[in-house]
Amino acid sequence: MANALSSETQRIYANRPAQKIAADPKLRLHILDSIRGWAAIDVLIFHVCHEVFANKLPEFGRYWISLCDGGFAVAIFFVLSGEALSHAYFVRNDVEPVRKLAIKRYVRLTIPIFASCLIVFLLMKANLVYSHEAAVVVDRPDWLGRFLPFEPSVGHLLSYSLIGVYFQHTTETSYNPVLWSMSVELFGSVLVFLTLFVTRNRTQRWVIFALLTPFMVLFAPFFVCFIFGMVFGELRVAGTFKRLAARPAANVLSVVALIGVAAGLTIVPFVGLAHFAVAQRLSIGAAVFLFAIYSSNWLQSLFDNRLSHVLGELSFPIYLVHVPIIVSLESFLILRLFPDGIVTRAPAYFIMLVSLAASLLAARAFVHVERFAIRASNAFFTFIDRL
């Protein structure tokens, strides 16, 4: 189980060469990967099932589906990124890993993004996108019907994939509408890097956390997730989560906290508290959700298995490839199985299962793009470092 690094481990790191530390697998927190994998599955199910069929199948429009809220899963991604990007710094108290991650970040994100958009571009050129017609059948002109209302071109593909996705994303101009999160991911990463660059001790960082958190909760709620992630990184390396997880009472309270998050995602939106904006609720809920897991050996054990580890490797590919599946294969099946425009349950469930399976298979193939992006970002860092 990946958990807080022990004081003994930290003493070992302190006496080892930096190049060996950088490659040490213990610097990678596998619990974060496992949780990220299940969050990606959450997004996949939410989009393939709820977003496509909620207006036709009542069971996918009910309040319980909020537990599979794609926005909540994305908020979890952001908190996990905040910790993952800062963890090596907290372990080593060295800015070098931060500098390396900062130089690599754009290349690391952009190559998979471009590949995802290229897939959609090729589908559009081959006339294999059926989302507009399918949107009429499933009564989702407000979601599926808004995708890809433009003529694809190489210039548009390049400008969107390399720049627009971070600065000018809109559903109507995107080759992959879920990429709205990439601008938050990139600039949230910059927030993490700047915080670590300008501080030299824990006290300075906690002052920044205390000053930024209230402001960001109100005005930039998804960015505050990266602050939460850095806070969790501090607590993990200090051994706080390890001490909490060893206490039976903390394990019980963690389960209670998860029940509270579930209630906040399902009941709260229906009891007149809509003035508390969705992004704030999702961001705070994600932080409480992860704090509860980190503070409980019971809950962490749920993610310590082979399936969770595999999903962790597939998490970013799942996120990037499922929309191409929705606009092509799933939309095509909707048109073929509901030619009269009447949606029935058995074929709809068949379409969902096929689309989920196809997304997972496509993600498995996309892992090669992910690995290439990692190698390319490392090569880019080496090139920049030698200048």
GROMACS .gro file of C-alpha atoms in nm:
model
  387
    1MET     CA    1   0.000   0.000   0.000
    2ALA     CA    2   0.134   0.342  -0.097
    3ASN     CA    3   0.112   0.555   0.214
    4ALA     CA    4   0.298   0.829   0.395
    5LEU     CA    5   0.673   0.797   0.362
    6SER     CA    6   0.824   0.686   0.690
    7SER     CA    7   1.084   0.891   0.870
    8GLU     CA    8   1.330   0.608   0.806
    9THR     CA    9   1.265   0.631   0.431
   10GLN     CA   10   1.314   1.006   0.442
   11ARG     CA   11   1.649   0.959   0.622
   12ILE     CA   12   1.754   0.716   0.350
   13TYR     CA   13   1.662   0.970   0.083
   14ALA     CA   14   1.862   1.236   0.261
   15ASN     CA   15   2.183   1.032   0.220
   16ARG     CA   16   2.136   0.920  -0.139
   17PRO     CA   17   2.251   1.084  -0.465
   18ALA     CA   18   1.988   1.303  -0.630
   19GLN     CA   19   1.990   1.108  -0.955
   20LYS     CA   20   1.898   0.786  -0.773
   21ILE     CA   21   1.629   0.957  -0.572
   22ALA     CA   22   1.467   1.094  -0.885
   23ALA     CA   23   1.426   0.745  -1.024
   24ASP     CA   24   1.308   0.581  -0.701
   25PRO     CA   25   0.964   0.424  -0.751
   26LYS     CA   26   0.871   0.514  -0.393
   27LEU     CA   27   0.855   0.875  -0.503
   28ARG     CA   28   0.547   0.779  -0.706
   29LEU     CA   29   0.232   0.746  -0.498
   30HIS     CA   30   0.041   0.454  -0.645
   31ILE     CA   31  -0.265   0.529  -0.433
   32LEU     CA   32  -0.305   0.849  -0.637
   33ASP     CA   33  -0.290   0.656  -0.963
   34SER     CA   34  -0.547   0.403  -0.840
   35ILE     CA   35  -0.794   0.671  -0.733
   36ARG     CA   36  -0.739   0.857  -1.060
   37GLY     CA   37  -0.822   0.539  -1.249
   38TRP     CA   38  -1.158   0.497  -1.077
   39ALA     CA   39  -1.232   0.867  -1.124
   40ALA     CA   40  -1.175   0.819  -1.499
   41ILE     CA   41  -1.423   0.529  -1.495
   42ASP     CA   42  -1.667   0.761  -1.319
   43VAL     CA   43  -1.635   1.017  -1.601
   44LEU     CA   44  -1.672   0.744  -1.862
   45ILE     CA   45  -1.993   0.602  -1.711
   46PHE     CA   46  -2.136   0.949  -1.653
   47HIS     CA   47  -2.094   1.053  -2.015
   48VAL     CA   48  -2.170   0.724  -2.193
   49CYS     CA   49  -2.475   0.644  -1.981
   50HIS     CA   50  -2.618   0.948  -1.803
   51GLU     CA   51  -2.538   1.228  -2.044
   52VAL     CA   52  -2.649   1.035  -2.350
   53PHE     CA   53  -2.962   0.861  -2.216
   54ALA     CA   54  -3.084   1.064  -1.915
   55ASN     CA   55  -3.370   1.224  -2.108
   56LYS     CA   56  -3.495   0.888  -2.239
   57LEU     CA   57  -3.428   0.645  -1.953
   58PRO     CA   58  -3.562   0.780  -1.621
   59GLU     CA   59  -3.319   0.572  -1.412
   60PHE     CA   60  -3.030   0.773  -1.554
   61GLY     CA   61  -3.195   1.104  -1.472
   62ARG     CA   62  -3.254   1.043  -1.102
   63TYR     CA   63  -3.062   1.201  -0.817
   64TRP     CA   64  -2.845   0.896  -0.738
   65ILE     CA   65  -2.661   0.938  -1.067
   66SER     CA   66  -2.496   1.244  -0.910
   67LEU     CA   67  -2.265   0.993  -0.743
   68CYS     CA   68  -2.124   0.940  -1.093
   69ASP     CA   69  -2.090   1.312  -1.157
   70GLY     CA   70  -1.819   1.377  -1.413
   71GLY     CA   71  -1.747   1.718  -1.262
   72PHE     CA   72  -1.680   1.562  -0.922
   73ALA     CA   73  -1.435   1.317  -1.079
   74VAL     CA   74  -1.255   1.600  -1.258
   75ALA     CA   75  -1.225   1.791  -0.928
   76ILE     CA   76  -1.065   1.477  -0.785
   77PHE     CA   77  -0.820   1.478  -1.078
   78PHE     CA   78  -0.719   1.834  -0.990
   79VAL     CA   79  -0.658   1.756  -0.622
   80LEU     CA   80  -0.455   1.449  -0.717
   81SER     CA   81  -0.248   1.659  -0.960
   82GLY     CA   82  -0.173   1.912  -0.687
   83GLU     CA   83  -0.023   1.642  -0.468
   84ALA     CA   84   0.147   1.444  -0.745
   85LEU     CA   85   0.326   1.754  -0.878
   86SER     CA   86   0.451   1.860  -0.534
   87HIS     CA   87   0.526   1.526  -0.371
   88ALA     CA   88   0.889   1.489  -0.478
   89TYR     CA   89   0.961   1.844  -0.360
   90PHE     CA   90   0.819   1.774  -0.014
   91VAL     CA   91   1.016   1.450   0.016
   92ARG     CA   92   1.348   1.598  -0.096
   93ASN     CA   93   1.301   1.966  -0.006
   94ASP     CA   94   1.466   2.035  -0.340
   95VAL     CA   95   1.337   2.258  -0.618
   96GLU     CA   96   1.503   2.054  -0.896
   97PRO     CA   97   1.208   1.812  -0.942
   98VAL     CA   98   0.977   2.114  -0.966
   99ARG     CA   99   1.194   2.274  -1.235
  100LYS     CA  100   1.195   1.950  -1.433
  101LEU     CA  101   0.817   1.904  -1.409
  102ALA     CA  102   0.757   2.268  -1.503
  103ILE     CA  103   0.966   2.237  -1.820
  104LYS     CA  104   0.803   1.907  -1.918
  105ARG     CA  105   0.442   1.992  -1.838
  106TYR     CA  106   0.323   2.150  -2.164
  107VAL     CA  107   0.473   1.875  -2.381
  108ARG     CA  108   0.348   1.605  -2.145
  109LEU     CA  109  -0.013   1.728  -2.172
  110THR     CA  110  -0.019   1.847  -2.532
  111ILE     CA  111   0.094   1.533  -2.714
  112PRO     CA  112  -0.196   1.318  -2.582
  113ILE     CA  113  -0.437   1.608  -2.633
  114PHE     CA  114  -0.328   1.644  -2.995
  115ALA     CA  115  -0.361   1.269  -3.053
  116SER     CA  116  -0.714   1.272  -2.911
  117CYS     CA  117  -0.814   1.563  -3.132
  118LEU     CA  118  -0.649   1.400  -3.434
  119ILE     CA  119  -0.868   1.092  -3.385
  120VAL     CA  120  -1.182   1.307  -3.396
  121PHE     CA  121  -1.045   1.503  -3.694
  122LEU     CA  122  -0.996   1.179  -3.888
  123LEU     CA  123  -1.343   1.053  -3.791
  124MET     CA  124  -1.494   1.378  -3.916
  125LYS     CA  125  -1.301   1.361  -4.242
  126ALA     CA  126  -1.418   1.002  -4.292
  127ASN     CA  127  -1.782   1.099  -4.222
  128LEU     CA  128  -1.794   0.865  -3.922
  129VAL     CA  129  -1.935   1.118  -3.674
  130TYR     CA  130  -2.308   1.075  -3.608
  131SER     CA  131  -2.357   1.279  -3.292
  132HIS     CA  132  -2.588   1.545  -3.438
  133GLU     CA  133  -2.836   1.290  -3.569
  134ALA     CA  134  -2.813   1.078  -3.253
  135ALA     CA  135  -2.875   1.385  -3.037
  136VAL     CA  136  -3.222   1.415  -3.191
  137VAL     CA  137  -3.305   1.052  -3.110
  138VAL     CA  138  -3.194   1.071  -2.745
  139ASP     CA  139  -3.322   1.428  -2.699
  140ARG     CA  140  -2.981   1.573  -2.610
  141PRO     CA  141  -2.942   1.873  -2.842
  142ASP     CA  142  -2.814   2.064  -2.538
  143TRP     CA  143  -2.516   1.827  -2.499
  144LEU     CA  144  -2.445   1.578  -2.776
  145GLY     CA  145  -2.600   1.808  -3.034
  146ARG     CA  146  -2.352   2.086  -2.952
  147PHE     CA  147  -2.046   1.878  -3.037
  148LEU     CA  148  -1.840   1.941  -3.353
  149PRO     CA  149  -2.056   2.198  -3.538
  150PHE     CA  150  -1.767   2.301  -3.765
  151GLU     CA  151  -1.577   2.189  -4.071
  152PRO     CA  152  -1.247   2.028  -3.971
  153SER     CA  153  -0.924   2.162  -4.110
  154VAL     CA  154  -0.557   2.101  -4.041
  155GLY     CA  155  -0.506   2.463  -3.938
  156HIS     CA  156  -0.796   2.450  -3.693
  157LEU     CA  157  -0.675   2.117  -3.555
  158LEU     CA  158  -0.327   2.253  -3.489
  159SER     CA  159  -0.438   2.586  -3.347
  160TYR     CA  160  -0.690   2.426  -3.113
  161SER     CA  161  -0.472   2.132  -2.999
  162LEU     CA  162  -0.157   2.335  -2.939
  163ILE     CA  163  -0.297   2.664  -2.807
  164GLY     CA  164  -0.674   2.701  -2.810
  165VAL     CA  165  -0.739   2.409  -2.578
  166TYR     CA  166  -0.566   2.604  -2.300
  167PHE     CA  167  -0.677   2.958  -2.381
  168GLN     CA  168  -0.990   2.956  -2.599
  169HIS     CA  169  -1.175   2.632  -2.535
  170THR     CA  170  -1.548   2.622  -2.605
  171THR     CA  171  -1.771   2.320  -2.666
  172GLU     CA  172  -1.858   2.451  -3.012
  173THR     CA  173  -1.495   2.487  -3.126
  174SER     CA  174  -1.341   2.181  -2.959
  175TYR     CA  175  -1.252   1.849  -3.119
  176ASN     CA  176  -1.303   1.693  -2.775
  177PRO     CA  177  -1.541   1.888  -2.548
  178VAL     CA  178  -1.418   1.732  -2.223
  179LEU     CA  179  -1.085   1.906  -2.277
  180TRP     CA  180  -1.224   2.213  -2.097
  181SER     CA  181  -1.035   2.077  -1.797
  182MET     CA  182  -0.695   2.107  -1.964
  183SER     CA  183  -0.668   2.483  -1.917
  184VAL     CA  184  -0.737   2.433  -1.545
  185GLU     CA  185  -0.485   2.149  -1.537
  186LEU     CA  186  -0.211   2.354  -1.704
  187PHE     CA  187  -0.259   2.673  -1.503
  188GLY     CA  188  -0.322   2.478  -1.183
  189SER     CA  189   0.015   2.314  -1.244
  190VAL     CA  190   0.169   2.660  -1.283
  191LEU     CA  191   0.013   2.758  -0.948
  192VAL     CA  192   0.180   2.457  -0.784
  193PHE     CA  193   0.517   2.528  -0.944
  194LEU     CA  194   0.514   2.898  -0.853
  195THR     CA  195   0.417   2.822  -0.493
  196LEU     CA  196   0.707   2.581  -0.457
  197PHE     CA  197   0.952   2.809  -0.639
  198VAL     CA  198   0.884   3.116  -0.422
  199THR     CA  199   0.877   2.940  -0.083
  200ARG     CA  200   1.165   2.785   0.102
  201ASN     CA  201   1.005   2.637   0.411
  202ARG     CA  202   0.681   2.489   0.534
  203THR     CA  203   0.575   2.801   0.724
  204GLN     CA  204   0.589   3.015   0.410
  205ARG     CA  205   0.386   2.760   0.218
  206TRP     CA  206   0.117   2.738   0.485
  207VAL     CA  207   0.087   3.117   0.486
  208ILE     CA  208   0.027   3.107   0.110
  209PHE     CA  209  -0.225   2.824   0.150
  210ALA     CA  210  -0.412   3.021   0.416
  211LEU     CA  211  -0.419   3.339   0.207
  212LEU     CA  212  -0.515   3.180  -0.125
  213THR     CA  213  -0.770   2.921  -0.015
  214PRO     CA  214  -1.062   3.149   0.088
  215PHE     CA  215  -1.020   3.365  -0.222
  216MET     CA  216  -1.001   3.067  -0.456
  217VAL     CA  217  -1.296   2.888  -0.300
  218LEU     CA  218  -1.507   3.192  -0.384
  219PHE     CA  219  -1.363   3.297  -0.719
  220ALA     CA  220  -1.158   3.007  -0.863
  221PRO     CA  221  -1.300   2.692  -0.705
  222PHE     CA  222  -1.138   2.440  -0.937
  223PHE     CA  223  -0.796   2.600  -0.886
  224VAL     CA  224  -0.829   2.562  -0.509
  225CYS     CA  225  -0.816   2.186  -0.570
  226PHE     CA  226  -0.444   2.223  -0.643
  227ILE     CA  227  -0.399   2.399  -0.309
  228PHE     CA  228  -0.580   2.112  -0.137
  229GLY     CA  229  -0.348   1.872  -0.317
  230MET     CA  230  -0.037   2.051  -0.192
  231VAL     CA  231  -0.176   2.054   0.161
  232PHE     CA  232  -0.233   1.680   0.141
  233GLY     CA  233   0.123   1.638   0.014
  234GLU     CA  234   0.254   1.825   0.317
  235LEU     CA  235   0.043   1.614   0.552
  236ARG     CA  236   0.147   1.288   0.386
  237VAL     CA  237   0.520   1.350   0.408
  238ALA     CA  238   0.478   1.469   0.769
  239GLY     CA  239   0.320   1.131   0.848
  240THR     CA  240  -0.020   1.276   0.943
  241PHE     CA  241  -0.223   1.041   0.726
  242LYS     CA  242  -0.028   0.738   0.845
  243ARG     CA  243  -0.098   0.826   1.208
  244LEU     CA  244  -0.466   0.889   1.141
  245ALA     CA  245  -0.510   0.569   0.941
  246ALA     CA  246  -0.375   0.366   1.234
  247ARG     CA  247  -0.659   0.485   1.460
  248PRO     CA  248  -0.990   0.292   1.452
  249ALA     CA  249  -1.186   0.610   1.527
  250ALA     CA  250  -1.036   0.787   1.225
  251ASN     CA  251  -1.136   0.495   1.004
  252VAL     CA  252  -1.496   0.517   1.124
  253LEU     CA  253  -1.506   0.896   1.083
  254SER     CA  254  -1.365   0.861   0.731
  255VAL     CA  255  -1.654   0.637   0.631
  256VAL     CA  256  -1.896   0.888   0.783
  257ALA     CA  257  -1.727   1.164   0.582
  258LEU     CA  258  -1.773   0.969   0.260
  259ILE     CA  259  -2.142   0.927   0.338
  260GLY     CA  260  -2.158   1.303   0.392
  261VAL     CA  261  -1.996   1.367   0.053
  262ALA     CA  262  -2.244   1.132  -0.111
  263ALA     CA  263  -2.532   1.320   0.053
  264GLY     CA  264  -2.383   1.651  -0.059
  265LEU     CA  265  -2.369   1.535  -0.419
  266THR     CA  266  -2.718   1.386  -0.427
  267ILE     CA  267  -2.953   1.537  -0.167
  268VAL     CA  268  -2.810   1.888  -0.136
  269PRO     CA  269  -2.879   1.991  -0.499
  270PHE     CA  270  -3.246   1.910  -0.439
  271VAL     CA  271  -3.308   2.093  -0.110
  272GLY     CA  272  -3.280   2.455  -0.214
  273LEU     CA  273  -2.907   2.511  -0.165
  274ALA     CA  274  -2.838   2.590  -0.529
  275HIS     CA  275  -2.690   2.927  -0.429
  276PHE     CA  276  -2.378   2.737  -0.326
  277ALA     CA  277  -2.229   2.708  -0.671
  278VAL     CA  278  -2.169   2.371  -0.829
  279ALA     CA  279  -1.792   2.416  -0.868
  280GLN     CA  280  -1.747   2.502  -0.499
  281ARG     CA  281  -1.949   2.201  -0.391
  282LEU     CA  282  -1.756   1.967  -0.620
  283SER     CA  283  -1.413   2.100  -0.521
  284ILE     CA  284  -1.474   2.088  -0.147
  285GLY     CA  285  -1.644   1.750  -0.183
  286ALA     CA  286  -1.341   1.614  -0.370
  287ALA     CA  287  -1.106   1.738  -0.097
  288VAL     CA  288  -1.314   1.581   0.180
  289PHE     CA  289  -1.347   1.259  -0.022
  290LEU     CA  290  -0.970   1.223  -0.065
  291PHE     CA  291  -0.888   1.330   0.292
  292ALA     CA  292  -1.122   1.056   0.414
  293ILE     CA  293  -0.954   0.792   0.198
  294TYR     CA  294  -0.603   0.898   0.299
  295SER     CA  295  -0.701   0.885   0.668
  296SER     CA  296  -0.832   0.530   0.660
  297ASN     CA  297  -0.651   0.202   0.607
  298TRP     CA  298  -0.993   0.047   0.542
  299LEU     CA  299  -1.065   0.278   0.251
  300GLN     CA  300  -0.713   0.272   0.109
  301SER     CA  301  -0.723  -0.107   0.097
  302LEU     CA  302  -1.009  -0.080  -0.155
  303PHE     CA  303  -0.763   0.070  -0.405
  304ASP     CA  304  -0.475  -0.171  -0.338
  305ASN     CA  305  -0.549  -0.429  -0.607
  306ARG     CA  306  -0.446  -0.516  -0.960
  307LEU     CA  307  -0.759  -0.373  -1.122
  308SER     CA  308  -0.710  -0.033  -0.959
  309HIS     CA  309  -0.347  -0.025  -1.069
  310VAL     CA  310  -0.441  -0.106  -1.429
  311LEU     CA  311  -0.711   0.161  -1.431
  312GLY     CA  312  -0.457   0.405  -1.292
  313GLU     CA  313  -0.240   0.352  -1.599
  314LEU     CA  314  -0.544   0.395  -1.824
  315SER     CA  315  -0.689   0.702  -1.651
  316PHE     CA  316  -0.574   0.979  -1.887
  317PRO     CA  317  -0.629   0.766  -2.200
  318ILE     CA  318  -0.984   0.684  -2.085
  319TYR     CA  319  -1.053   1.054  -2.037
  320LEU     CA  320  -0.919   1.141  -2.381
  321VAL     CA  321  -1.069   0.866  -2.598
  322HIS     CA  322  -1.423   0.816  -2.470
  323VAL     CA  323  -1.572   1.121  -2.648
  324PRO     CA  324  -1.448   0.998  -2.989
  325ILE     CA  325  -1.627   0.671  -2.909
  326ILE     CA  326  -1.946   0.857  -2.813
  327VAL     CA  327  -1.963   1.071  -3.126
  328SER     CA  328  -1.886   0.780  -3.358
  329LEU     CA  329  -1.965   0.425  -3.238
  330GLU     CA  330  -2.225   0.504  -2.970
  331SER     CA  331  -2.404   0.757  -3.190
  332PHE     CA  332  -2.398   0.515  -3.484
  333LEU     CA  333  -2.552   0.238  -3.272
  334ILE     CA  334  -2.824   0.475  -3.154
  335LEU     CA  335  -2.922   0.547  -3.513
  336ARG     CA  336  -2.910   0.181  -3.615
  337LEU     CA  337  -3.097   0.034  -3.316
  338PHE     CA  338  -3.357   0.311  -3.288
  339PRO     CA  339  -3.444   0.381  -3.653
  340ASP     CA  340  -3.794   0.493  -3.558
  341GLY     CA  341  -3.659   0.733  -3.295
  342ILE     CA  342  -3.811   0.540  -3.002
  343VAL     CA  343  -3.554   0.454  -2.734
  344THR     CA  344  -3.610   0.126  -2.550
  345ARG     CA  345  -3.418  -0.016  -2.257
  346ALA     CA  346  -3.264  -0.340  -2.383
  347PRO     CA  347  -3.095  -0.190  -2.692
  348ALA     CA  348  -2.993   0.117  -2.491
  349TYR     CA  349  -2.818  -0.095  -2.230
  350PHE     CA  350  -2.650  -0.292  -2.509
  351ILE     CA  351  -2.525   0.034  -2.663
  352MET     CA  352  -2.389   0.148  -2.326
  353LEU     CA  353  -2.204  -0.178  -2.264
  354VAL     CA  354  -2.052  -0.180  -2.612
  355SER     CA  355  -1.948   0.186  -2.580
  356LEU     CA  356  -1.792   0.130  -2.237
  357ALA     CA  357  -1.600  -0.173  -2.362
  358ALA     CA  358  -1.486   0.008  -2.677
  359SER     CA  359  -1.366   0.304  -2.470
  360LEU     CA  360  -1.157   0.078  -2.247
  361LEU     CA  361  -1.007  -0.101  -2.548
  362ALA     CA  362  -0.930   0.231  -2.717
  363ALA     CA  363  -0.772   0.356  -2.395
  364ARG     CA  364  -0.552   0.049  -2.379
  365ALA     CA  365  -0.426   0.123  -2.730
  366PHE     CA  366  -0.384   0.492  -2.644
  367VAL     CA  367  -0.143   0.401  -2.363
  368HIS     CA  368   0.128   0.390  -2.629
  369VAL     CA  369   0.063   0.758  -2.702
  370GLU     CA  370   0.082   0.827  -2.330
  371ARG     CA  371   0.418   0.654  -2.303
  372PHE     CA  372   0.549   0.840  -2.607
  373ALA     CA  373   0.442   1.169  -2.445
  374ILE     CA  374   0.641   1.082  -2.133
  375ARG     CA  375   0.951   1.000  -2.338
  376ALA     CA  376   0.911   1.313  -2.549
  377SER     CA  377   0.868   1.537  -2.245
  378ASN     CA  378   1.182   1.387  -2.090
  379ALA     CA  379   1.373   1.447  -2.413
  380PHE     CA  380   1.244   1.805  -2.424
  381PHE     CA  381   1.366   1.863  -2.068
  382THR     CA  382   1.709   1.723  -2.157
  383PHE     CA  383   1.728   1.951  -2.459
  384ILE     CA  384   1.628   2.262  -2.261
  385ASP     CA  385   1.857   2.170  -1.973
  386ARG     CA  386   2.157   2.159  -2.205
  387LEU     CA  387   2.100   2.506  -2.351
   0.00000   0.00000   0.00000
